[in-house]
Coordinates of C-alpha atoms and ligand atoms in Angstrom, one line a residue:
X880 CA 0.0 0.0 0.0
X881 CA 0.8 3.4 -1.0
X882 CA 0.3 6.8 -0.1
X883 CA -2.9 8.6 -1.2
X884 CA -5.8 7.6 0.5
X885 CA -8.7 7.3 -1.0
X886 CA -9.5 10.4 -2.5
X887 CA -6.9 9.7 -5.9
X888 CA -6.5 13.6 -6.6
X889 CA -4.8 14.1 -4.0
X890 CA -0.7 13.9 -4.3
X891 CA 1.3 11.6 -3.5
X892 CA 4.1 11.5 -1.5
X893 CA 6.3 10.6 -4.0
X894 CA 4.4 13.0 -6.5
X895 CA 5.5 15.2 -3.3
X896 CA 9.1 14.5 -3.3
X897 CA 9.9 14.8 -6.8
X898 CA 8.3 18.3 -6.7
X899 CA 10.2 19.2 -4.0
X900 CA 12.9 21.6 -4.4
X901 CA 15.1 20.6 -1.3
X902 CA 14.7 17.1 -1.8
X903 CA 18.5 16.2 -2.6
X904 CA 19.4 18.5 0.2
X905 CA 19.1 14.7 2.2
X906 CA 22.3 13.6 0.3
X907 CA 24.6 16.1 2.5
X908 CA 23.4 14.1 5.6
X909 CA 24.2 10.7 7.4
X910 CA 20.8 9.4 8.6
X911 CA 20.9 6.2 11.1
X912 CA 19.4 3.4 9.2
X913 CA 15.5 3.5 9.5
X914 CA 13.0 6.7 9.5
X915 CA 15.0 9.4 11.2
X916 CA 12.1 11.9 12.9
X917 CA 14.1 12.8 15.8
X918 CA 15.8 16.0 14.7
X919 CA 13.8 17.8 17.4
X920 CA 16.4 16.0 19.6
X921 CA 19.4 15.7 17.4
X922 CA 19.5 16.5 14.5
X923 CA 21.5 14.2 11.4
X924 CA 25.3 14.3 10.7
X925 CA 26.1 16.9 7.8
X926 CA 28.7 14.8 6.0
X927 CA 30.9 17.9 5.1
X928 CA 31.2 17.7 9.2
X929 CA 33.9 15.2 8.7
X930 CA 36.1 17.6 6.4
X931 CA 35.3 20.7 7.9
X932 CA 36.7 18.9 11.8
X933 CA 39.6 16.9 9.8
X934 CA 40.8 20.4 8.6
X935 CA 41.4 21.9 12.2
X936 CA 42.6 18.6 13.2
X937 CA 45.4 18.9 10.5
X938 CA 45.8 22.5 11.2
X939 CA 46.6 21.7 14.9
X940 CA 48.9 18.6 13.6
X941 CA 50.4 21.2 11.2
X942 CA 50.5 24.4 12.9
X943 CA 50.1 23.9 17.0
X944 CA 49.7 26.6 18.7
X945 CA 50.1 29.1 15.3
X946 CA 47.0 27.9 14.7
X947 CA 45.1 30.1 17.1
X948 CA 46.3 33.2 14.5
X949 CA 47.2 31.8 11.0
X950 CA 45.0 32.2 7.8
X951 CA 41.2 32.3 7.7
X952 CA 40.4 29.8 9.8
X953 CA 43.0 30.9 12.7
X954 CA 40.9 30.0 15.8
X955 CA 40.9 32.9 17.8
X956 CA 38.2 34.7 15.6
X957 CA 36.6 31.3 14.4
X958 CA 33.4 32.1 16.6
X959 CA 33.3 35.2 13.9
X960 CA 32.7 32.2 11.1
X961 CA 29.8 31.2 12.1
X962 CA 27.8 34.8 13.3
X963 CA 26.4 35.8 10.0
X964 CA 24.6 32.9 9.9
X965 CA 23.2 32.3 13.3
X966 CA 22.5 36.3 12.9
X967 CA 20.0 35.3 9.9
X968 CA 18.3 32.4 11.6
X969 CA 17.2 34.3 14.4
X970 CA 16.9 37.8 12.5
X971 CA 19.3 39.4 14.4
X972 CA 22.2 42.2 13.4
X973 CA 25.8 40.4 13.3
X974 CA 26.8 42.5 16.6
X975 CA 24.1 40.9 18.8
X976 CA 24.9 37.1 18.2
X977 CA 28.0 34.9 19.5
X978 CA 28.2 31.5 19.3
X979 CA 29.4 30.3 22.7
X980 CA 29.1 27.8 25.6
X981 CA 26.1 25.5 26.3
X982 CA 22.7 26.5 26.4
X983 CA 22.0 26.4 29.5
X984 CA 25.5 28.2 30.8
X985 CA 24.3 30.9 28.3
X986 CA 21.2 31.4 30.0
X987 CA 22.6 31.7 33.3
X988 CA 25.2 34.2 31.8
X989 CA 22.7 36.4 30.5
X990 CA 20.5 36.2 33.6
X991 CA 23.2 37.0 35.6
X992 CA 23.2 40.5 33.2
X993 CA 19.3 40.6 32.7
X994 CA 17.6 39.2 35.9
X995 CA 18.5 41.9 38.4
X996 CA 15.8 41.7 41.1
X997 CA 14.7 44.5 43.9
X998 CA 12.7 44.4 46.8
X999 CA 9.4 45.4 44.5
X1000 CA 10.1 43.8 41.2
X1001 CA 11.7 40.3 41.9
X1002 CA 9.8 37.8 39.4
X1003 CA 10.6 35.7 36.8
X1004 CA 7.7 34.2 35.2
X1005 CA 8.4 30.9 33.3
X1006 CA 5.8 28.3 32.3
X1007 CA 4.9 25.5 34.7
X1008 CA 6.0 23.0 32.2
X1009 CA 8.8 25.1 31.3
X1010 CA 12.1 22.3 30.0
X1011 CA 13.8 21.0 34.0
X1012 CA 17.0 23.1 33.2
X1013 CA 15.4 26.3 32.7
X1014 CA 13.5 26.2 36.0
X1015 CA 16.0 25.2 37.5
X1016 CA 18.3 28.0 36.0
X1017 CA 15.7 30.3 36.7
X1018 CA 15.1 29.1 40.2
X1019 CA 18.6 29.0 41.1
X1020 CA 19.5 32.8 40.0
X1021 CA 16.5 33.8 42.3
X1022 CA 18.0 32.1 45.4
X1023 CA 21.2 33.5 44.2
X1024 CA 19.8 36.6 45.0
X1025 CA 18.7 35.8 47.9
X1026 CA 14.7 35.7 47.2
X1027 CA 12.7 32.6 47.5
X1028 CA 11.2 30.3 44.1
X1029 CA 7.8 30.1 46.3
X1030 CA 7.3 34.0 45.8
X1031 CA 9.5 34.6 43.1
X1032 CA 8.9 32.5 40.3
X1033 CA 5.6 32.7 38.7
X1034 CA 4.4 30.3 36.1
X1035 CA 1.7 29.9 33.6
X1036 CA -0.2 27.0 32.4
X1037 CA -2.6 25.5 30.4
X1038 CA -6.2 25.6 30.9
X1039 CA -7.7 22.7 32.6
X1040 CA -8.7 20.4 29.6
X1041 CA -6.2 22.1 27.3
X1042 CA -2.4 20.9 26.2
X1043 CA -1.2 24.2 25.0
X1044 CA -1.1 28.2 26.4
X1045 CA -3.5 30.4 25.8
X1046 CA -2.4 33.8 24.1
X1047 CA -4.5 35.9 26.1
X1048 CA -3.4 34.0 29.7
X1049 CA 0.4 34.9 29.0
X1050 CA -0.7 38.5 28.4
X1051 CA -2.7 38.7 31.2
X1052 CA -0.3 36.9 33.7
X1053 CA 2.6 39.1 32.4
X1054 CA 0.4 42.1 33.1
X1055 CA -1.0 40.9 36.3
X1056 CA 2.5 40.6 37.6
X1057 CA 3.2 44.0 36.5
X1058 CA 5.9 46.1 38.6
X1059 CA 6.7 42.3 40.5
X1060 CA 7.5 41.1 37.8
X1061 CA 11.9 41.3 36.6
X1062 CA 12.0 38.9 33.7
X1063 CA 9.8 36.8 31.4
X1064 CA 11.6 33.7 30.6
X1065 CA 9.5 31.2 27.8
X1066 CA 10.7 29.0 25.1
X1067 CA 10.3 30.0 21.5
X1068 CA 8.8 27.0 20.4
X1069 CA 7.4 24.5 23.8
X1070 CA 9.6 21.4 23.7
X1071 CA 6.6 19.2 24.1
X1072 CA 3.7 20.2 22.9
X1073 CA 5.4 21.9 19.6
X1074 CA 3.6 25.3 20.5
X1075 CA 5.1 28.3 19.1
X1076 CA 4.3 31.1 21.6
X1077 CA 3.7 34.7 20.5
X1078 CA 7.6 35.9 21.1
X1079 CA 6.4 39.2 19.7
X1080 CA 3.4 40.1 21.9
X1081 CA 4.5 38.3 24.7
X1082 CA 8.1 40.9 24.6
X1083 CA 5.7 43.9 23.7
X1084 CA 3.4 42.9 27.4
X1085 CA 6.8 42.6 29.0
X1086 CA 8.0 45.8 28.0
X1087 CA 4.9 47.3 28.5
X1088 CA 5.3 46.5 32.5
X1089 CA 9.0 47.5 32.5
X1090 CA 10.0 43.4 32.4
X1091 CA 12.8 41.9 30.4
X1092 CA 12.3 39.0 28.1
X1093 CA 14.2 36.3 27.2
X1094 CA 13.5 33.8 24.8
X1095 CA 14.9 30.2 25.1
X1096 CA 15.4 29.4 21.0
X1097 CA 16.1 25.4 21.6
X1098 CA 13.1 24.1 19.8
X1099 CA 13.0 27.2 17.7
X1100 CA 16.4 28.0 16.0
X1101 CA 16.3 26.0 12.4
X1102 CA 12.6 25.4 13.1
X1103 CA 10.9 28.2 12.7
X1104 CA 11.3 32.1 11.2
X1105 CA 12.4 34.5 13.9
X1106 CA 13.0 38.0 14.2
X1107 CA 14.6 38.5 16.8
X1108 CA 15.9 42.1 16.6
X1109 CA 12.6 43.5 15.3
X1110 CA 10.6 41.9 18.0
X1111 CA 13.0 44.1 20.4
X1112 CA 13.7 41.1 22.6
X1113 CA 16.0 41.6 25.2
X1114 CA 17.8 38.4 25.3
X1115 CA 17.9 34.9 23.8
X1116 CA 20.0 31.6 24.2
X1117 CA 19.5 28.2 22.0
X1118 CA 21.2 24.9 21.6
X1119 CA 22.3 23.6 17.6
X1120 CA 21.9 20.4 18.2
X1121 CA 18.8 20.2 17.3
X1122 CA 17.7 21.5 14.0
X1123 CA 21.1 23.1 14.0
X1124 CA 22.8 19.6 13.3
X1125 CA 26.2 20.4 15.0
X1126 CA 26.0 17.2 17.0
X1127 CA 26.0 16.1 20.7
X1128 CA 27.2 18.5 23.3
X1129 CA 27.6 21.3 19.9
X1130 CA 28.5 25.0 20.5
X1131 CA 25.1 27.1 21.6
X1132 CA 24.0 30.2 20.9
X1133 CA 23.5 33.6 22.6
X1134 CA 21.6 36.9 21.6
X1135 CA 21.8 40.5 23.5
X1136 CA 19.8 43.0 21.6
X1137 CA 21.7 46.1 20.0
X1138 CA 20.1 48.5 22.8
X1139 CA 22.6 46.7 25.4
X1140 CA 25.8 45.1 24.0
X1141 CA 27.3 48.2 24.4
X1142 CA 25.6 49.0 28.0
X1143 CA 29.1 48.6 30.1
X1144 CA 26.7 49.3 33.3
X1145 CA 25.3 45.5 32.8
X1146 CA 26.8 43.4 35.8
X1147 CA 28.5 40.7 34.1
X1148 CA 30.5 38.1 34.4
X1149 CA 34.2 38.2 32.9
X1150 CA 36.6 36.5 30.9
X1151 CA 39.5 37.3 28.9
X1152 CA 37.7 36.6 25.4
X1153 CA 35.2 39.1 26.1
X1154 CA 38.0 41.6 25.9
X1155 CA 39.5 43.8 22.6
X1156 CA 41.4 41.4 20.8
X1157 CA 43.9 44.1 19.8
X1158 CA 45.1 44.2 24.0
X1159 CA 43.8 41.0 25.0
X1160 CA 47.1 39.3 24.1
X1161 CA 49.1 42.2 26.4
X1162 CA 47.9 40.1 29.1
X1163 CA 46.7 43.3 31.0
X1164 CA 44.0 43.1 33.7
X1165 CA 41.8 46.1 32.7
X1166 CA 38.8 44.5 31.1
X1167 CA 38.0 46.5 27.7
X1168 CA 34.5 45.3 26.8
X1169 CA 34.7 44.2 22.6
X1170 CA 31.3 46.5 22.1
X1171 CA 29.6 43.3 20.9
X1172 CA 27.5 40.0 22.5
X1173 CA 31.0 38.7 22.2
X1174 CA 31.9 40.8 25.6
X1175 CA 30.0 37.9 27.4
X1176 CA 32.5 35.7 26.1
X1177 CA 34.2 33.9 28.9
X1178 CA 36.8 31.4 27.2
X1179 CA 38.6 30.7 23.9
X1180 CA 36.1 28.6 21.9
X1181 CA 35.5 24.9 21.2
X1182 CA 36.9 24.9 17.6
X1183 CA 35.7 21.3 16.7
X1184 CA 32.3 21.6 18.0
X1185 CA 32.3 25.2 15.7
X1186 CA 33.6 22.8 12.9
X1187 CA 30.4 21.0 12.9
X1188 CA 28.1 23.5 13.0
X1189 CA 29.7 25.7 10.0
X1190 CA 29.2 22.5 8.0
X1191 CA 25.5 22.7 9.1
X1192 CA 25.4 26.2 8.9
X1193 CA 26.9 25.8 5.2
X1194 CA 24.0 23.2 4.0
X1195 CA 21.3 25.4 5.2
X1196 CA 22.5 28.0 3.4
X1197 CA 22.9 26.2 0.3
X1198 CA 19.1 25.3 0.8
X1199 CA 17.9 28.5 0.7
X1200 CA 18.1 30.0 4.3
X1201 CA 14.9 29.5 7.0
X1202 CA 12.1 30.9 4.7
X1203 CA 13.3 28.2 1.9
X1204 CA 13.0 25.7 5.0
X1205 CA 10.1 26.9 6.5
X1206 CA 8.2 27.0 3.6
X1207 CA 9.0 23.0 2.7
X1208 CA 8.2 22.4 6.3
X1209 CA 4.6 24.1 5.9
X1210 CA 4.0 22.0 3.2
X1211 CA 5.0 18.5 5.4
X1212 CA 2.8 19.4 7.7
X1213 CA -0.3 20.1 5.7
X1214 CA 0.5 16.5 4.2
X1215 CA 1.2 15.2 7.6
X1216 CA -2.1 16.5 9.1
X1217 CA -4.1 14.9 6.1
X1218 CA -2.1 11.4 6.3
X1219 CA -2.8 11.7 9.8
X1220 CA -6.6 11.9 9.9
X1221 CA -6.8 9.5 6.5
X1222 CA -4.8 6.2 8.2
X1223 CA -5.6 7.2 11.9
X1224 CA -8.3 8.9 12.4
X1225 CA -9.2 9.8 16.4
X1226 CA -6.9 7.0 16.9
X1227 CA -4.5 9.2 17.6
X1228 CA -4.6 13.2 18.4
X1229 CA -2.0 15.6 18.0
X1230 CA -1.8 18.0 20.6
X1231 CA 0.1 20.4 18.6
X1232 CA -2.0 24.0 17.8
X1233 CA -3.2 23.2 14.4
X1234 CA -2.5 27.2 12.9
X1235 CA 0.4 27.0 11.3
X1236 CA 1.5 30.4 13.1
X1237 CA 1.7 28.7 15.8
X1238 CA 3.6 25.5 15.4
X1239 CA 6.8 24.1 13.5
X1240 CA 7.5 21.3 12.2
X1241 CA 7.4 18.9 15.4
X1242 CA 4.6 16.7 16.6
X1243 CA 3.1 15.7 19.6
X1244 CA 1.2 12.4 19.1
X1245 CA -0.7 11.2 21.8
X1246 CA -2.4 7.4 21.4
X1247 CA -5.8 7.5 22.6
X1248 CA -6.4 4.2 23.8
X1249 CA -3.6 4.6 26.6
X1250 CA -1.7 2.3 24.7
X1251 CA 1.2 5.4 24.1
X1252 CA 4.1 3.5 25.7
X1253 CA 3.6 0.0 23.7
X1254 CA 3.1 1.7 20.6
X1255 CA 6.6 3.7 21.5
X1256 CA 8.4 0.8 21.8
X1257 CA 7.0 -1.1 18.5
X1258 CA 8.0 2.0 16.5
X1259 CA 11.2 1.7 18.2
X1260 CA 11.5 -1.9 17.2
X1261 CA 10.4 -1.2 13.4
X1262 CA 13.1 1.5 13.3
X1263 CA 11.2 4.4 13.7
X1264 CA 13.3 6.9 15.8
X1265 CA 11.4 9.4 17.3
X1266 CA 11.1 10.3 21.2
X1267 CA 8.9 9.5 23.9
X1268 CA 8.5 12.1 26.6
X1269 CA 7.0 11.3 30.1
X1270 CA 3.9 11.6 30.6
X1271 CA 2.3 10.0 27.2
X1272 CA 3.5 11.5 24.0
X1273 CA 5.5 10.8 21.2
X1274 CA 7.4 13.1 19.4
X1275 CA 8.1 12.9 15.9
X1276 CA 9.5 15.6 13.6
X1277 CA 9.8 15.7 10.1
X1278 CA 12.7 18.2 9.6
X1279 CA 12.7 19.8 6.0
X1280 CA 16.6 19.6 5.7
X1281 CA 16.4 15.7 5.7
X1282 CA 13.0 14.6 5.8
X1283 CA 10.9 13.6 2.8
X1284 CA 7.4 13.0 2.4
X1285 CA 8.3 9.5 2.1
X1286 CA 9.6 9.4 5.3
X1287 CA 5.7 11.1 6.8
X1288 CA 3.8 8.3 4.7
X1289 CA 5.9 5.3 6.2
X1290 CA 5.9 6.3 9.7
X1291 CA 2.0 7.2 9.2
X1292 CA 1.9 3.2 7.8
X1293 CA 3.4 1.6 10.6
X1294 CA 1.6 4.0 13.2
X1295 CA -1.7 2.5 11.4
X1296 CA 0.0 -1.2 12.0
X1297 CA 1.2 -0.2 15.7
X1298 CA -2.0 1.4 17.0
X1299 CA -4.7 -1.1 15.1
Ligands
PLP1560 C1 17.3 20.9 24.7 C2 16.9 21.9 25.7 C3 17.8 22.3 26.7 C4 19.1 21.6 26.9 O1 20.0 22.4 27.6 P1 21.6 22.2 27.4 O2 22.1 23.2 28.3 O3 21.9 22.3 26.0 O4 21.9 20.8 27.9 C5 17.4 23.3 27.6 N1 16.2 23.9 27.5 C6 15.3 23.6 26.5 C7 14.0 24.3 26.4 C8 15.6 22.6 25.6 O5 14.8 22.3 24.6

């Protein structure tokens, strides 16, 4: 059996594919053997990441230490290779994006500049789902400061009966905080529901109260079109991993709008490559802020990890950039939806928002008769790699770098075959 349905006008998935202009884009990629739809998680090996690592491997062999300053590549200004375009993913300006750290260090970095609580306005206001390490990151730099998580840290949820946040209850908790409330600190797109949340409106309520926002971009970087600068968000940090493809543990990202990398009155933490380049070498201990995002630099940067995510970077270039992505991913999704509801049914429900404003391209499938866990482990067993996350959904995202529409129509087939 074959993709289609019943209805016979309707395309193909195949008929799909070979209309699809990104479809050989999936030749630049390794992809474990079976359906890979776990790019939410981590995302496939670019194979130029082999050449791209084995050239500063044979520049340190070559070079040593010289490497840090020789040619193009020299790797005290790699980080500089790959700002353009992380700038573009996010729509940011090249002076307010650095590739640095982890994620999770970055959002502790920029909290430690952005989350400066007083007496009256002490809050941070996360969701009550929010990913483990940003509460805890979020309930840790409140008890750094010496305030308590039971009347400091506000969070939002769902309506009873509902999987996702409601626009209006964000607004409306943001502005019900009001002066109590420091720093708004939400994901771009919820890591398991698949929700995109309004980063614009929710930054303009913030604002509005005298808050600062930050946005944490995990889900949302190489998923979704994002305008970062525009949207006059304050702050944002995100792993590449994900739909960035740099691999396990890969370099993260960080974001300081243009209104503050040059605010020296920030508290901050230092380190020596968040200094001028032209005196940092002098080895003198006046710090001289580089009047970039790269003053919260801490460290000389992970080269290899860098390597990866160039070669990454490079493919999704080649494809055409996020709206060239996005737009393939729109069009998975409207074929996902309909193979859905054709082989499935109510058998299973997506608690994804069904707008495409307000969703990318990852799933949230939750099996109706309870069954969730079995059927998990049967996809498992057939190959299908794809996540299960506590309490009873299953993940599955078709990412428009590597994913074809062949890919949606088999997993949809052996869904049918798990679930019946
Ligand atoms: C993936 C993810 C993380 C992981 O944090 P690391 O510091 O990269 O380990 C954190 N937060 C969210 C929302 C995530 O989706």
């Amino acid at each position: 059996m074959t993709s289609g349905g019943a209805g016979g006008a309707q395309p193909t998935a195949a008929d799909l594919d070979a209309a699809d202009p990104l479809a050989l884009i999936r030749d630049d990629f390794d992809l474990p053997e079976g359906i890979y739809l776990v790019g939410n998680s981590l995302g496939a090996l670019p194979k130029a990441a082999r050449d791209y690592v084995m050239t500063e491997l044979d520049r340190w062999g070559h070079l040593g230490v010289e490497g840090h300053f020789r040619g193009k590549l020299a790797w005290k200004d790699y980080h500089g290779l790959l700002t353009e375009q992380l700038a573009s993913l996010v729509g940011a300006h090249a002076d307010e994006v650095v590739a640095m750290n982890a994620l999770t260090v970055n959002l502790h970095l920029l909290m430690v500049s952005f989350y400066r609580p007083t007496a009256i306005r002490h809050k941070i206001l996360i969701e009550s789902h929010a990913f483990p390490s940003d509460h805890f990151a979020a309930e840790s730099q409140i008890r750094h400061h010496g305030f308590d998580p039971t009347t400091s840290l506000v969070t939002i949820e769902p309506r009873p009966g509902h999987e996702t946040l409601h626009r209006k209850d964000i607004l409306e908790a943001i502005a019900h905080a009001g002066e109590t409330l420091a720093l708004v600190l939400l994901p771009g797109v919820q890591y398991y529901t698949g929700q995109v949340l309004p980063m614009e409106d929710i930054t303009n309520a913030a604002h509005a109260v005298g808050a600062v926002v930050g946005f944490d971009l995990a889900h949302a970087a190489g998923n979704i079109e994002i305008d970062l600068h525009d949207w006059d968000v304050d702050f944002a940090a995100w792993c590449t991993y994900k739909y960035l493809n740099s691999g396990p543990g890969g370099v993260a990202g960080a974001f300081v709008h243009r209104r503050h990398v040059t605010d020296q009155s920030l508290p901050k933490f230092l380190g020596w490559w968040g200094t001028n380049q032209a005196t940092r070498f002098e080895m003198a201990t006046e710090f001289d802020a580089i009047d970039s995002v790269e003053s919260w630099q801490l460290s000389n940067a992970p080269v290899l990890p860098m390597a990866t995510l160039r070669a990454s970077l490079d493919i999704i270039d080649k494809a055409g950039g996020m709206p060239a992505l996005r737009a393939k991913s729109e069009r998975q999704i409207g074929y996902f939806d309909r193979r859905l509801s054709e082989a499935l049914g109510d058998r299973v429900t997506n608690i994804t928002p069904v707008a495409l404003q307000e969703r990318g391209c990852q799933y949230a499938l939750r099996v109706t008769n309870g069954e969730g866990r079995r059927v998990f482990a049967e996809l498992e067993a057939a190959r299908v790699l794809c996540d299960w996350r506590e309490p009873d959904v299953i993940r599955v995202a078709p990412v428009p770098l590597y994913n074809s529409f062949t890919d949606i129509d088999r997993f949809v087939q052996i869904l049918d075959e798990t679930v019946r």
